[in-house]
Amino acid sequence: MPRWLSKLRTEADVETRSNVLFGEGATGVENADLDLSGAEDPELAQSPWRWPMPMSSPERAILEMLDEVPKDESFHKVDVAFESLANLRPRLLTTLLSLCRSVKTKRLFFVFADKHNHAWRRYIDMSSIDLGKGDRALTPGGRLHPIYRITVPANLMPTEIRNGP
């Protein structure tokens, strides 16, 4: 991103991410643009917003959001975001999950994916995804998820465990 972007006065929040989570590849980064060429105002037709701007696809964005839990994002915000992710692309998700360098992020992804049970979940090939070894303590007072071995708030536990046998 150009350095001037952070100095631009705008009401929009512009978040930049490093490639640390996925390495140097641009998998899941797409160009987006706002085409105002059909506007009646000729100045808007020449708007620089017609220029492409790289931004994360929904598949990559949710993994980036999960990487920020619990320090900069809450479990509740991620849970609400996951609720609306009915149209994710399983092949892209599988690729991103296999490239992802954070075991915490991958485990949390599957905790939320299993909870919301969207149709795309069953098409993710887990054979190429390394979930690491050992338990992960993520949140104080959390409960250890029986499948993904990461501590999460009690409301993210599988229903049969949350409600008792």
Short mmCIF file of C-alpha atoms in Angstrom, two decimals:
data_model
loop_
_atom_site.label_atom_id
_atom_site.label_comp_id
_atom_site.label_asym_id
_atom_site.label_seq_id
_atom_site.Cartn_x
_atom_site.Cartn_y
_atom_site.Cartn_z
CA MET A 1 0.00 0.00 0.00
CA PRO A 2 1.24 3.51 -0.68
CA ARG A 3 2.42 5.41 2.41
CA TRP A 4 0.03 8.29 1.73
CA LEU A 5 -2.98 6.01 2.25
CA SER A 6 -2.72 6.20 6.05
CA LYS A 7 -2.69 10.03 5.84
CA LEU A 8 -5.77 10.24 3.64
CA ARG A 9 -8.69 11.94 5.38
CA THR A 10 -11.68 9.70 5.02
CA GLU A 11 -14.55 8.38 7.11
CA ALA A 12 -13.74 4.84 5.96
CA ASP A 13 -11.55 2.59 8.06
CA VAL A 14 -8.64 1.32 6.01
CA GLU A 15 -6.93 -1.69 7.56
CA THR A 16 -3.72 -3.06 6.14
CA ARG A 17 -2.28 -6.46 6.95
CA SER A 18 1.15 -7.94 6.58
CA ASN A 19 1.62 -11.20 4.71
CA VAL A 20 2.87 -12.98 7.83
CA LEU A 21 -0.32 -15.04 8.21
CA PHE A 22 -0.17 -16.50 4.69
CA GLY A 23 3.39 -15.91 3.49
CA GLU A 24 4.22 -13.85 0.45
CA GLY A 25 1.43 -15.11 -1.81
CA ALA A 26 -1.64 -13.08 -2.67
CA THR A 27 -4.10 -15.97 -2.47
CA GLY A 28 -7.50 -14.60 -1.54
CA VAL A 29 -6.61 -11.00 -2.40
CA GLU A 30 -8.87 -9.55 -5.06
CA ASN A 31 -9.03 -6.21 -6.85
CA ALA A 32 -12.13 -4.20 -6.12
CA ASP A 33 -13.19 -0.98 -7.71
CA LEU A 34 -16.05 1.45 -7.52
CA ASP A 35 -17.19 2.35 -11.00
CA LEU A 36 -18.80 5.77 -11.10
CA SER A 37 -18.63 6.08 -14.89
CA GLY A 38 -22.40 5.95 -15.16
CA ALA A 39 -22.80 8.95 -12.88
CA GLU A 40 -24.26 12.13 -14.30
CA ASP A 41 -21.50 14.29 -12.83
CA PRO A 42 -18.52 14.30 -15.27
CA GLU A 43 -16.06 14.79 -12.39
CA LEU A 44 -17.26 11.57 -10.77
CA ALA A 45 -16.73 9.72 -14.04
CA GLN A 46 -13.00 10.51 -13.75
CA SER A 47 -12.86 9.47 -10.11
CA PRO A 48 -9.69 7.71 -8.93
CA TRP A 49 -11.97 5.23 -7.16
CA ARG A 50 -12.30 3.48 -10.49
CA TRP A 51 -8.73 2.32 -9.96
CA PRO A 52 -8.47 -1.22 -8.61
CA MET A 53 -7.72 -1.61 -4.92
CA PRO A 54 -6.48 -4.95 -3.61
CA MET A 55 -8.55 -6.22 -0.72
CA SER A 56 -9.10 -9.51 1.04
CA SER A 57 -11.81 -11.84 -0.20
CA PRO A 58 -14.39 -12.83 2.44
CA GLU A 59 -12.55 -16.16 2.86
CA ARG A 60 -9.24 -14.47 3.62
CA ALA A 61 -10.83 -11.67 5.66
CA ILE A 62 -12.47 -14.05 8.13
CA LEU A 63 -9.12 -15.79 8.71
CA GLU A 64 -7.46 -12.40 9.24
CA MET A 65 -10.21 -11.52 11.72
CA LEU A 66 -9.74 -14.82 13.58
CA ASP A 67 -6.02 -14.14 13.84
CA GLU A 68 -6.85 -11.04 15.92
CA VAL A 69 -8.92 -12.94 18.52
CA PRO A 70 -8.88 -12.31 21.49
CA LYS A 71 -6.47 -9.33 21.53
CA ASP A 72 -8.12 -7.05 18.94
CA GLU A 73 -11.36 -8.86 18.09
CA SER A 74 -13.97 -10.45 20.32
CA PHE A 75 -15.37 -13.96 20.06
CA HIS A 76 -18.83 -12.39 19.78
CA LYS A 77 -17.92 -10.23 16.74
CA VAL A 78 -16.44 -13.23 14.97
CA ASP A 79 -19.51 -15.30 15.83
CA VAL A 80 -21.82 -12.66 14.33
CA ALA A 81 -19.61 -12.36 11.22
CA PHE A 82 -19.60 -16.15 10.76
CA GLU A 83 -23.38 -16.18 10.85
CA SER A 84 -23.51 -14.31 7.54
CA LEU A 85 -20.84 -16.32 5.71
CA ALA A 86 -23.19 -18.65 3.85
CA ASN A 87 -21.54 -18.22 0.42
CA LEU A 88 -17.84 -18.90 1.00
CA ARG A 89 -15.84 -20.87 -1.58
CA PRO A 90 -14.62 -24.16 -0.08
CA ARG A 91 -11.70 -24.64 -2.51
CA LEU A 92 -10.34 -21.19 -1.73
CA LEU A 93 -10.87 -21.79 1.99
CA THR A 94 -8.99 -25.09 1.80
CA THR A 95 -6.10 -23.39 0.01
CA LEU A 96 -5.99 -20.49 2.48
CA LEU A 97 -6.20 -22.82 5.48
CA SER A 98 -3.33 -24.92 4.15
CA LEU A 99 -1.24 -21.74 3.61
CA CYS A 100 -2.17 -20.23 6.97
CA ARG A 101 0.74 -20.23 9.43
CA SER A 102 -1.33 -19.83 12.61
CA VAL A 103 -2.56 -22.99 14.31
CA LYS A 104 -4.78 -20.84 16.57
CA THR A 105 -6.48 -19.25 13.54
CA LYS A 106 -7.11 -22.59 11.83
CA ARG A 107 -8.50 -24.22 14.97
CA LEU A 108 -10.78 -21.25 15.70
CA PHE A 109 -11.98 -21.31 12.11
CA PHE A 110 -13.20 -24.88 12.50
CA VAL A 111 -14.78 -24.16 15.90
CA PHE A 112 -16.92 -21.44 14.31
CA ALA A 113 -17.46 -23.33 11.04
CA ASP A 114 -18.79 -26.36 12.92
CA LYS A 115 -20.98 -24.19 15.14
CA HIS A 116 -22.66 -22.45 12.20
CA ASN A 117 -22.74 -25.54 9.95
CA HIS A 118 -22.91 -23.69 6.62
CA ALA A 119 -23.24 -25.87 3.51
CA TRP A 120 -19.65 -25.11 2.37
CA ARG A 121 -18.20 -26.67 5.56
CA ARG A 122 -18.57 -30.25 4.36
CA TYR A 123 -16.53 -29.50 1.21
CA ILE A 124 -13.37 -28.36 3.00
CA ASP A 125 -10.63 -30.96 2.55
CA MET A 126 -8.97 -31.18 5.97
CA SER A 127 -6.28 -33.64 4.82
CA SER A 128 -3.99 -30.80 3.69
CA ILE A 129 -4.52 -28.62 6.77
CA ASP A 130 -2.07 -28.87 9.67
CA LEU A 131 -3.84 -28.18 12.96
CA GLY A 132 -0.68 -28.68 15.01
CA LYS A 133 -0.26 -30.80 18.11
CA GLY A 134 -1.12 -30.23 21.73
CA ASP A 135 -3.67 -28.06 23.48
CA ARG A 136 -3.84 -24.28 23.04
CA ALA A 137 -4.87 -21.95 25.86
CA LEU A 138 -6.50 -18.93 24.30
CA THR A 139 -8.87 -17.40 26.80
CA PRO A 140 -8.78 -17.43 30.60
CA GLY A 141 -11.79 -19.21 32.02
CA GLY A 142 -12.52 -20.83 28.67
CA ARG A 143 -13.28 -24.48 28.10
CA LEU A 144 -11.11 -26.82 26.07
CA HIS A 145 -12.87 -27.70 22.82
CA PRO A 146 -12.95 -31.51 22.59
CA ILE A 147 -12.19 -31.71 18.86
CA TYR A 148 -9.94 -28.73 18.12
CA ARG A 149 -8.12 -28.63 21.50
CA ILE A 150 -8.28 -24.86 22.03
CA THR A 151 -9.86 -22.99 24.94
CA VAL A 152 -12.95 -21.03 23.92
CA PRO A 153 -15.92 -19.45 25.73
CA ALA A 154 -18.50 -22.01 26.86
CA ASN A 155 -21.06 -20.85 24.26
CA LEU A 156 -18.73 -22.07 21.47
CA MET A 157 -18.60 -25.62 22.76
CA PRO A 158 -20.51 -28.28 20.80
CA THR A 159 -24.18 -28.32 21.86
CA GLU A 160 -24.11 -31.80 23.42
CA ILE A 161 -21.20 -30.81 25.67
CA ARG A 162 -22.57 -27.36 26.50
CA ASN A 163 -25.94 -28.78 27.61
CA GLY A 164 -24.49 -31.89 29.26
CA PRO A 165 -24.77 -35.54 28.20
#
